[in-house]
């Protein structure tokens, strides 16, 4: 037990020392080159902080929602081997109904159209 605690303390101490050494000196000596944005070796032509469309976020969230729900349907071929395959069918139907309701809701809202 003493050996494990010693190794754990040495590992923790070394990790803290390496973290402090890696973060502390660069913050003490920032220069102009390190603070400027890098753009393929050229001086930046515009602001590095350009806003982008909220549509990207909307598409990403819709993709995550529908993709995760579809991933729940992947083990369905093995569902008939369970003790109660009828319950598997009922739950799969509920997930498909939820997907369909989400699609029906998003379609009139315009969430599936990229540009107006």
mmCIF file of N, CA and C in Angstrom:
data_model
loop_
_atom_site.group_PDB
_atom_site.id
_atom_site.type_symbol
_atom_site.label_atom_id
_atom_site.label_comp_id
_atom_site.label_asym_id
_atom_site.label_seq_id
_atom_site.Cartn_x
_atom_site.Cartn_y
_atom_site.Cartn_z
ATOM 1 N N UNK A 1 0.823 -1.194 0.000
ATOM 2 C CA UNK A 1 0.000 0.000 0.000
ATOM 3 C C UNK A 1 0.869 1.261 0.000
ATOM 4 N N UNK A 2 1.976 1.214 0.737
ATOM 5 C CA UNK A 2 2.875 2.361 0.763
ATOM 6 C C UNK A 2 3.497 2.625 -0.601
ATOM 7 N N UNK A 3 3.842 1.573 -1.311
ATOM 8 C CA UNK A 3 4.437 1.727 -2.634
ATOM 9 C C UNK A 3 3.449 2.386 -3.595
ATOM 10 N N UNK A 4 2.195 1.969 -3.545
ATOM 11 C CA UNK A 4 1.176 2.541 -4.434
ATOM 12 C C UNK A 4 0.962 4.014 -4.114
ATOM 13 N N UNK A 5 0.895 4.361 -2.838
ATOM 14 C CA UNK A 5 0.717 5.761 -2.443
ATOM 15 C C UNK A 5 1.926 6.602 -2.855
ATOM 16 N N UNK A 6 3.110 6.058 -2.729
ATOM 17 C CA UNK A 6 4.318 6.779 -3.121
ATOM 18 C C UNK A 6 4.326 7.041 -4.619
ATOM 19 N N UNK A 7 4.003 6.035 -5.396
ATOM 20 C CA UNK A 7 3.963 6.200 -6.852
ATOM 21 C C UNK A 7 2.881 7.197 -7.245
ATOM 22 N N UNK A 8 1.719 7.135 -6.595
ATOM 23 C CA UNK A 8 0.633 8.067 -6.895
ATOM 24 C C UNK A 8 1.035 9.499 -6.560
ATOM 25 N N UNK A 9 1.690 9.712 -5.433
ATOM 26 C CA UNK A 9 2.122 11.058 -5.053
ATOM 27 C C UNK A 9 3.204 11.587 -5.987
ATOM 28 N N UNK A 10 4.138 10.734 -6.378
ATOM 29 C CA UNK A 10 5.177 11.158 -7.322
ATOM 30 C C UNK A 10 4.549 11.525 -8.666
ATOM 31 N N UNK A 11 3.615 10.718 -9.125
ATOM 32 C CA UNK A 11 2.939 10.990 -10.394
ATOM 33 C C UNK A 11 2.151 12.289 -10.324
ATOM 34 N N UNK A 12 1.414 12.485 -9.249
ATOM 35 C CA UNK A 12 0.642 13.711 -9.079
ATOM 36 C C UNK A 12 1.557 14.927 -9.001
ATOM 37 N N UNK A 13 2.623 14.828 -8.229
ATOM 38 C CA UNK A 13 3.561 15.940 -8.109
ATOM 39 C C UNK A 13 4.221 16.281 -9.429
ATOM 40 N N UNK A 14 4.653 15.269 -10.157
ATOM 41 C CA UNK A 14 5.273 15.502 -11.459
ATOM 42 C C UNK A 14 4.281 16.126 -12.440
ATOM 43 N N UNK A 15 3.038 15.695 -12.410
ATOM 44 C CA UNK A 15 2.012 16.264 -13.288
ATOM 45 C C UNK A 15 1.773 17.734 -12.979
ATOM 46 N N UNK A 16 1.699 18.070 -11.704
ATOM 47 C CA UNK A 16 1.490 19.469 -11.313
ATOM 48 C C UNK A 16 2.683 20.321 -11.724
ATOM 49 N N UNK A 17 3.881 19.824 -11.509
ATOM 50 C CA UNK A 17 5.079 20.577 -11.890
ATOM 51 C C UNK A 17 5.115 20.804 -13.396
ATOM 52 N N UNK A 18 4.840 19.781 -14.182
ATOM 53 C CA UNK A 18 4.852 19.930 -15.643
ATOM 54 C C UNK A 18 3.759 20.885 -16.121
ATOM 55 N N UNK A 19 2.588 20.848 -15.495
ATOM 56 C CA UNK A 19 1.511 21.762 -15.875
ATOM 57 C C UNK A 19 1.888 23.204 -15.570
ATOM 58 N N UNK A 20 2.478 23.443 -14.415
ATOM 59 C CA UNK A 20 2.887 24.804 -14.045
ATOM 60 C C UNK A 20 3.985 25.294 -14.976
ATOM 61 N N UNK A 21 4.952 24.449 -15.278
ATOM 62 C CA UNK A 21 6.052 24.847 -16.157
ATOM 63 C C UNK A 21 5.548 25.134 -17.568
ATOM 64 N N UNK A 22 4.563 24.413 -18.039
ATOM 65 C CA UNK A 22 4.093 24.633 -19.407
ATOM 66 C C UNK A 22 3.195 25.856 -19.534
ATOM 67 N N UNK A 23 2.494 26.255 -18.477
ATOM 68 C CA UNK A 23 1.580 27.392 -18.578
ATOM 69 C C UNK A 23 2.173 28.701 -18.061
ATOM 70 N N UNK A 24 3.067 28.661 -17.130
ATOM 71 C CA UNK A 24 3.537 29.866 -16.474
ATOM 72 C C UNK A 24 4.492 30.705 -17.329
ATOM 73 N N UNK A 25 5.602 30.168 -17.876
ATOM 74 C CA UNK A 25 6.540 31.014 -18.630
ATOM 75 C C UNK A 25 5.947 31.668 -19.882
ATOM 76 N N UNK A 26 5.129 30.996 -20.692
ATOM 77 C CA UNK A 26 4.618 31.696 -21.874
ATOM 78 C C UNK A 26 3.734 32.891 -21.525
ATOM 79 N N UNK A 27 3.070 32.876 -20.390
ATOM 80 C CA UNK A 27 2.225 34.001 -20.018
ATOM 81 C C UNK A 27 3.048 35.167 -19.483
ATOM 82 N N UNK A 28 4.262 34.900 -19.046
ATOM 83 C CA UNK A 28 5.113 35.971 -18.530
ATOM 84 C C UNK A 28 5.705 36.805 -19.658
ATOM 85 N N UNK A 29 5.967 36.209 -20.800
ATOM 86 C CA UNK A 29 6.658 36.903 -21.887
ATOM 87 C C UNK A 29 5.871 36.852 -23.202
ATOM 88 N N UNK A 30 4.654 37.397 -23.250
ATOM 89 C CA UNK A 30 3.957 37.393 -24.541
ATOM 90 C C UNK A 30 4.562 38.457 -25.461
ATOM 91 N N UNK A 31 4.717 38.143 -26.715
ATOM 92 C CA UNK A 31 5.205 39.121 -27.665
ATOM 93 C C UNK A 31 4.166 39.316 -28.777
ATOM 94 N N UNK A 32 4.448 40.255 -29.661
ATOM 95 C CA UNK A 32 3.485 40.614 -30.707
ATOM 96 C C UNK A 32 3.209 39.448 -31.651
ATOM 97 N N UNK A 33 4.227 38.694 -31.986
ATOM 98 C CA UNK A 33 4.057 37.583 -32.919
ATOM 99 C C UNK A 33 3.186 36.476 -32.337
ATOM 100 N N UNK A 34 3.341 36.208 -31.054
ATOM 101 C CA UNK A 34 2.546 35.152 -30.436
ATOM 102 C C UNK A 34 1.091 35.566 -30.261
ATOM 103 N N UNK A 35 0.849 36.860 -30.130
ATOM 104 C CA UNK A 35 -0.509 37.342 -29.925
ATOM 105 C C UNK A 35 -1.263 37.568 -31.230
ATOM 106 N N UNK A 36 -0.569 37.593 -32.375
ATOM 107 C CA UNK A 36 -1.249 37.835 -33.646
ATOM 108 C C UNK A 36 -1.793 36.524 -34.208
ATOM 109 N N UNK A 37 -2.950 36.587 -34.891
ATOM 110 C CA UNK A 37 -3.499 35.361 -35.487
ATOM 111 C C UNK A 37 -2.650 34.925 -36.680
ATOM 112 N N UNK A 38 -2.564 33.641 -36.888
ATOM 113 C CA UNK A 38 -1.763 33.085 -37.978
ATOM 114 C C UNK A 38 -2.681 32.758 -39.143
ATOM 115 N N UNK A 39 -2.337 33.263 -40.318
ATOM 116 C CA UNK A 39 -3.154 33.028 -41.492
ATOM 117 C C UNK A 39 -2.258 32.610 -42.651
ATOM 118 N N UNK A 40 -1.799 31.387 -42.648
ATOM 119 C CA UNK A 40 -1.006 30.808 -43.734
ATOM 120 C C UNK A 40 0.265 31.604 -44.035
ATOM 121 N N UNK A 41 0.873 32.188 -43.036
ATOM 122 C CA UNK A 41 2.106 32.912 -43.245
ATOM 123 C C UNK A 41 1.928 34.349 -43.677
ATOM 124 N N UNK A 42 0.711 34.776 -43.970
ATOM 125 C CA UNK A 42 0.447 36.147 -44.393
ATOM 126 C C UNK A 42 -0.093 36.949 -43.217
ATOM 127 N N UNK A 43 0.035 38.261 -43.325
ATOM 128 C CA UNK A 43 -0.595 39.109 -42.317
ATOM 129 C C UNK A 43 -2.109 38.982 -42.456
ATOM 130 N N UNK A 44 -2.825 38.964 -41.356
ATOM 131 C CA UNK A 44 -4.277 38.820 -41.443
ATOM 132 C C UNK A 44 -4.908 40.002 -42.174
ATOM 133 N N UNK A 45 -5.851 39.696 -43.049
ATOM 134 C CA UNK A 45 -6.504 40.734 -43.841
ATOM 135 C C UNK A 45 -7.706 41.329 -43.124
ATOM 136 N N UNK A 46 -8.303 40.568 -42.254
ATOM 137 C CA UNK A 46 -9.489 41.047 -41.546
ATOM 138 C C UNK A 46 -9.480 40.548 -40.121
ATOM 139 N N UNK A 47 -10.604 40.695 -39.493
ATOM 140 C CA UNK A 47 -10.731 40.254 -38.110
ATOM 141 C C UNK A 47 -10.729 38.732 -38.045
ATOM 142 N N UNK A 48 -10.092 38.200 -37.037
ATOM 143 C CA UNK A 48 -10.068 36.750 -36.854
ATOM 144 C C UNK A 48 -11.345 36.261 -36.194
ATOM 145 N N UNK A 49 -12.164 37.151 -35.710
ATOM 146 C CA UNK A 49 -13.395 36.802 -35.004
ATOM 147 C C UNK A 49 -14.605 37.150 -35.861
ATOM 148 N N UNK A 50 -14.822 36.386 -36.910
ATOM 149 C CA UNK A 50 -15.971 36.613 -37.777
ATOM 150 C C UNK A 50 -17.173 35.841 -37.256
ATOM 151 N N UNK A 51 -18.315 36.498 -37.162
ATOM 152 C CA UNK A 51 -19.511 35.761 -36.745
ATOM 153 C C UNK A 51 -19.978 34.852 -37.873
ATOM 154 N N UNK A 52 -20.540 33.724 -37.525
ATOM 155 C CA UNK A 52 -21.101 32.874 -38.563
ATOM 156 C C UNK A 52 -22.541 32.553 -38.236
ATOM 157 N N UNK A 53 -23.226 32.091 -39.231
ATOM 158 C CA UNK A 53 -24.676 31.964 -39.193
ATOM 159 C C UNK A 53 -25.147 31.019 -38.091
ATOM 160 N N UNK A 54 -26.279 31.354 -37.509
ATOM 161 C CA UNK A 54 -26.895 30.505 -36.496
ATOM 162 C C UNK A 54 -27.418 29.219 -37.129
ATOM 163 N N UNK A 55 -27.531 29.207 -38.444
ATOM 164 C CA UNK A 55 -27.988 28.000 -39.147
ATOM 165 C C UNK A 55 -27.040 26.825 -38.911
ATOM 166 N N UNK A 56 -25.745 27.114 -38.780
ATOM 167 C CA UNK A 56 -24.789 26.042 -38.506
ATOM 168 C C UNK A 56 -25.121 25.350 -37.191
ATOM 169 N N UNK A 57 -25.437 26.146 -36.176
ATOM 170 C CA UNK A 57 -25.797 25.570 -34.883
ATOM 171 C C UNK A 57 -27.089 24.777 -34.981
ATOM 172 N N UNK A 58 -28.067 25.310 -35.703
ATOM 173 C CA UNK A 58 -29.354 24.633 -35.847
ATOM 174 C C UNK A 58 -29.188 23.289 -36.544
ATOM 175 N N UNK A 59 -28.418 23.273 -37.615
ATOM 176 C CA UNK A 59 -28.194 22.020 -38.337
ATOM 177 C C UNK A 59 -27.433 21.030 -37.461
ATOM 178 N N UNK A 60 -26.460 21.500 -36.707
ATOM 179 C CA UNK A 60 -25.691 20.603 -35.835
ATOM 180 C C UNK A 60 -26.570 20.005 -34.743
ATOM 181 N N UNK A 61 -27.435 20.806 -34.148
ATOM 182 C CA UNK A 61 -28.311 20.292 -33.094
ATOM 183 C C UNK A 61 -29.321 19.317 -33.666
ATOM 184 N N UNK A 62 -29.898 19.643 -34.825
ATOM 185 C CA UNK A 62 -30.843 18.709 -35.448
ATOM 186 C C UNK A 62 -30.154 17.403 -35.805
ATOM 187 N N UNK A 63 -28.938 17.492 -36.327
ATOM 188 C CA UNK A 63 -28.205 16.274 -36.663
ATOM 189 C C UNK A 63 -27.969 15.422 -35.428
ATOM 190 N N UNK A 64 -27.544 16.056 -34.341
ATOM 191 C CA UNK A 64 -27.298 15.300 -33.113
ATOM 192 C C UNK A 64 -28.564 14.631 -32.599
ATOM 193 N N UNK A 65 -29.659 15.369 -32.591
ATOM 194 C CA UNK A 65 -30.907 14.795 -32.087
ATOM 195 C C UNK A 65 -31.349 13.598 -32.916
ATOM 196 N N UNK A 66 -31.426 13.783 -34.218
ATOM 197 C CA UNK A 66 -31.917 12.704 -35.065
ATOM 198 C C UNK A 66 -30.913 11.557 -35.156
ATOM 199 N N UNK A 67 -29.629 11.878 -35.162
ATOM 200 C CA UNK A 67 -28.619 10.831 -35.252
ATOM 201 C C UNK A 67 -28.609 9.967 -33.996
ATOM 202 N N UNK A 68 -28.736 10.576 -32.838
ATOM 203 C CA UNK A 68 -28.763 9.793 -31.602
ATOM 204 C C UNK A 68 -30.015 8.936 -31.508
ATOM 205 N N UNK A 69 -31.134 9.459 -31.983
ATOM 206 C CA UNK A 69 -32.355 8.654 -31.937
ATOM 207 C C UNK A 69 -32.282 7.492 -32.924
ATOM 208 N N UNK A 70 -31.665 7.722 -34.064
ATOM 209 C CA UNK A 70 -31.519 6.629 -35.030
ATOM 210 C C UNK A 70 -30.544 5.583 -34.493
ATOM 211 N N UNK A 71 -29.532 6.025 -33.744
ATOM 212 C CA UNK A 71 -28.586 5.068 -33.154
ATOM 213 C C UNK A 71 -29.283 4.137 -32.164
ATOM 214 N N UNK A 72 -30.380 4.586 -31.576
ATOM 215 C CA UNK A 72 -31.140 3.719 -30.678
ATOM 216 C C UNK A 72 -31.818 2.577 -31.431
ATOM 217 N N UNK A 73 -32.020 2.750 -32.724
ATOM 218 C CA UNK A 73 -32.690 1.722 -33.521
ATOM 219 C C UNK A 73 -31.723 0.664 -34.064
ATOM 220 N N UNK A 74 -30.431 0.894 -33.953
ATOM 221 C CA UNK A 74 -29.467 -0.042 -34.536
ATOM 222 C C UNK A 74 -29.529 -1.452 -33.952
ATOM 223 N N UNK A 75 -29.746 -1.646 -32.658
ATOM 224 C CA UNK A 75 -29.785 -3.024 -32.138
ATOM 225 C C UNK A 75 -31.118 -3.736 -32.354
ATOM 226 N N UNK A 76 -32.011 -3.176 -33.138
ATOM 227 C CA UNK A 76 -33.327 -3.796 -33.337
ATOM 228 C C UNK A 76 -33.293 -5.193 -33.955
ATOM 229 N N UNK A 77 -32.393 -5.506 -34.867
ATOM 230 C CA UNK A 77 -32.409 -6.875 -35.412
ATOM 231 C C UNK A 77 -32.208 -7.957 -34.364
ATOM 232 N N UNK A 78 -31.576 -7.632 -33.256
ATOM 233 C CA UNK A 78 -31.385 -8.614 -32.191
ATOM 234 C C UNK A 78 -32.510 -8.564 -31.155
ATOM 235 N N UNK A 79 -33.487 -7.704 -31.371
ATOM 236 C CA UNK A 79 -34.575 -7.552 -30.413
ATOM 237 C C UNK A 79 -35.526 -8.724 -30.371
ATOM 238 N N UNK A 80 -35.602 -9.496 -31.427
ATOM 239 C CA UNK A 80 -36.519 -10.640 -31.422
ATOM 240 C C UNK A 80 -35.980 -11.795 -30.580
ATOM 241 N N UNK A 81 -34.727 -11.712 -30.157
ATOM 242 C CA UNK A 81 -34.154 -12.764 -29.320
ATOM 243 C C UNK A 81 -34.382 -12.511 -27.832
ATOM 244 N N UNK A 82 -35.004 -11.389 -27.499
ATOM 245 C CA UNK A 82 -35.270 -11.077 -26.098
ATOM 246 C C UNK A 82 -36.448 -11.894 -25.588
ATOM 247 N N UNK A 83 -36.674 -11.803 -24.279
ATOM 248 C CA UNK A 83 -37.761 -12.580 -23.670
ATOM 249 C C UNK A 83 -39.124 -12.084 -24.137
ATOM 250 N N UNK A 84 -39.258 -10.776 -24.359
ATOM 251 C CA UNK A 84 -40.544 -10.215 -24.792
ATOM 252 C C UNK A 84 -40.327 -9.374 -26.049
ATOM 253 N N UNK A 85 -40.326 -9.991 -27.229
ATOM 254 C CA UNK A 85 -40.087 -9.226 -28.454
ATOM 255 C C UNK A 85 -41.198 -8.228 -28.755
ATOM 256 N N UNK A 86 -42.381 -8.440 -28.181
ATOM 257 C CA UNK A 86 -43.473 -7.485 -28.398
ATOM 258 C C UNK A 86 -43.121 -6.129 -27.791
ATOM 259 N N UNK A 87 -42.498 -6.136 -26.601
ATOM 260 C CA UNK A 87 -42.100 -4.874 -25.979
ATOM 261 C C UNK A 87 -41.010 -4.175 -26.794
ATOM 262 N N UNK A 88 -40.141 -4.935 -27.397
ATOM 263 C CA UNK A 88 -39.114 -4.350 -28.260
ATOM 264 C C UNK A 88 -39.760 -3.649 -29.442
ATOM 265 N N UNK A 89 -40.751 -4.285 -30.030
ATOM 266 C CA UNK A 89 -41.474 -3.681 -31.149
ATOM 267 C C UNK A 89 -42.197 -2.416 -30.699
ATOM 268 N N UNK A 90 -42.792 -2.435 -29.513
ATOM 269 C CA UNK A 90 -43.513 -1.261 -29.010
ATOM 270 C C UNK A 90 -42.546 -0.097 -28.776
ATOM 271 N N UNK A 91 -41.389 -0.381 -28.156
ATOM 272 C CA UNK A 91 -40.418 0.682 -27.915
ATOM 273 C C UNK A 91 -39.828 1.213 -29.225
ATOM 274 N N UNK A 92 -39.576 0.339 -30.180
ATOM 275 C CA UNK A 92 -39.056 0.782 -31.477
ATOM 276 C C UNK A 92 -40.085 1.645 -32.194
ATOM 277 N N UNK A 93 -41.356 1.258 -32.094
ATOM 278 C CA UNK A 93 -42.421 2.065 -32.700
ATOM 279 C C UNK A 93 -42.511 3.429 -32.027
ATOM 280 N N UNK A 94 -42.317 3.474 -30.717
ATOM 281 C CA UNK A 94 -42.349 4.754 -30.006
ATOM 282 C C UNK A 94 -41.197 5.654 -30.450
ATOM 283 N N UNK A 95 -40.013 5.076 -30.637
ATOM 284 C CA UNK A 95 -38.869 5.869 -31.095
ATOM 285 C C UNK A 95 -39.104 6.378 -32.511
ATOM 286 N N UNK A 96 -39.638 5.529 -33.379
ATOM 287 C CA UNK A 96 -39.936 5.968 -34.744
ATOM 288 C C UNK A 96 -41.015 7.042 -34.751
ATOM 289 N N UNK A 97 -42.020 6.917 -33.878
ATOM 290 C CA UNK A 97 -43.057 7.944 -33.787
ATOM 291 C C UNK A 97 -42.454 9.264 -33.308
ATOM 292 N N UNK A 98 -41.537 9.196 -32.353
ATOM 293 C CA UNK A 98 -40.871 10.402 -31.869
ATOM 294 C C UNK A 98 -40.033 11.050 -32.970
ATOM 295 N N UNK A 99 -39.331 10.247 -33.740
ATOM 296 C CA UNK A 99 -38.576 10.778 -34.877
ATOM 297 C C UNK A 99 -39.495 11.443 -35.890
ATOM 298 N N UNK A 100 -40.609 10.795 -36.178
ATOM 299 C CA UNK A 100 -41.556 11.343 -37.150
ATOM 300 C C UNK A 100 -42.166 12.641 -36.638
ATOM 301 N N UNK A 101 -42.528 12.686 -35.359
ATOM 302 C CA UNK A 101 -43.079 13.919 -34.793
ATOM 303 C C UNK A 101 -42.051 15.050 -34.827
ATOM 304 N N UNK A 102 -40.800 14.738 -34.545
ATOM 305 C CA UNK A 102 -39.753 15.752 -34.630
ATOM 306 C C UNK A 102 -39.581 16.268 -36.044
ATOM 307 N N UNK A 103 -39.643 15.383 -37.008
ATOM 308 C CA UNK A 103 -39.532 15.788 -38.408
ATOM 309 C C UNK A 103 -40.722 16.636 -38.829
ATOM 310 N N UNK A 104 -41.922 16.223 -38.417
ATOM 311 C CA UNK A 104 -43.133 16.977 -38.761
ATOM 312 C C UNK A 104 -43.101 18.356 -38.102
ATOM 313 N N UNK A 105 -42.543 18.454 -36.914
ATOM 314 C CA UNK A 105 -42.449 19.748 -36.235
ATOM 315 C C UNK A 105 -41.424 20.659 -36.908
ATOM 316 N N UNK A 106 -40.277 20.117 -37.290
ATOM 317 C CA UNK A 106 -39.204 20.930 -37.852
ATOM 318 C C UNK A 106 -39.477 21.370 -39.285
ATOM 319 N N UNK A 107 -40.226 20.593 -40.022
ATOM 320 C CA UNK A 107 -40.475 20.921 -41.426
ATOM 321 C C UNK A 107 -41.186 22.261 -41.586
ATOM 322 N N UNK A 108 -42.345 22.497 -40.939
ATOM 323 C CA UNK A 108 -42.990 23.811 -41.097
ATOM 324 C C UNK A 108 -42.208 24.956 -40.447
ATOM 325 N N UNK A 109 -41.395 24.653 -39.450
ATOM 326 C CA UNK A 109 -40.612 25.695 -38.789
ATOM 327 C C UNK A 109 -39.475 26.201 -39.684
ATOM 328 N N UNK A 110 -39.153 25.463 -40.729
ATOM 329 C CA UNK A 110 -38.084 25.857 -41.636
ATOM 330 C C UNK A 110 -36.708 25.406 -41.179
ATOM 331 N N UNK A 111 -36.657 24.476 -40.245
ATOM 332 C CA UNK A 111 -35.377 24.009 -39.744
ATOM 333 C C UNK A 111 -34.631 23.127 -40.721
ATOM 334 N N UNK A 112 -35.312 22.620 -41.728
ATOM 335 C CA UNK A 112 -34.672 21.737 -42.698
ATOM 336 C C UNK A 112 -34.196 22.480 -43.943
ATOM 337 N N UNK A 113 -34.539 23.765 -44.049
ATOM 338 C CA UNK A 113 -34.123 24.557 -45.210
ATOM 339 C C UNK A 113 -32.862 25.326 -44.851
ATOM 340 N N UNK A 114 -31.893 25.300 -45.744
ATOM 341 C CA UNK A 114 -30.637 25.965 -45.452
ATOM 342 C C UNK A 114 -30.758 27.473 -45.634
ATOM 343 N N UNK A 115 -31.329 27.918 -46.725
ATOM 344 C CA UNK A 115 -31.466 29.353 -46.986
ATOM 345 C C UNK A 115 -32.884 29.647 -47.432
ATOM 346 N N UNK A 116 -33.313 30.860 -47.121
ATOM 347 C CA UNK A 116 -34.685 31.248 -47.482
ATOM 348 C C UNK A 116 -34.737 31.864 -48.852
#
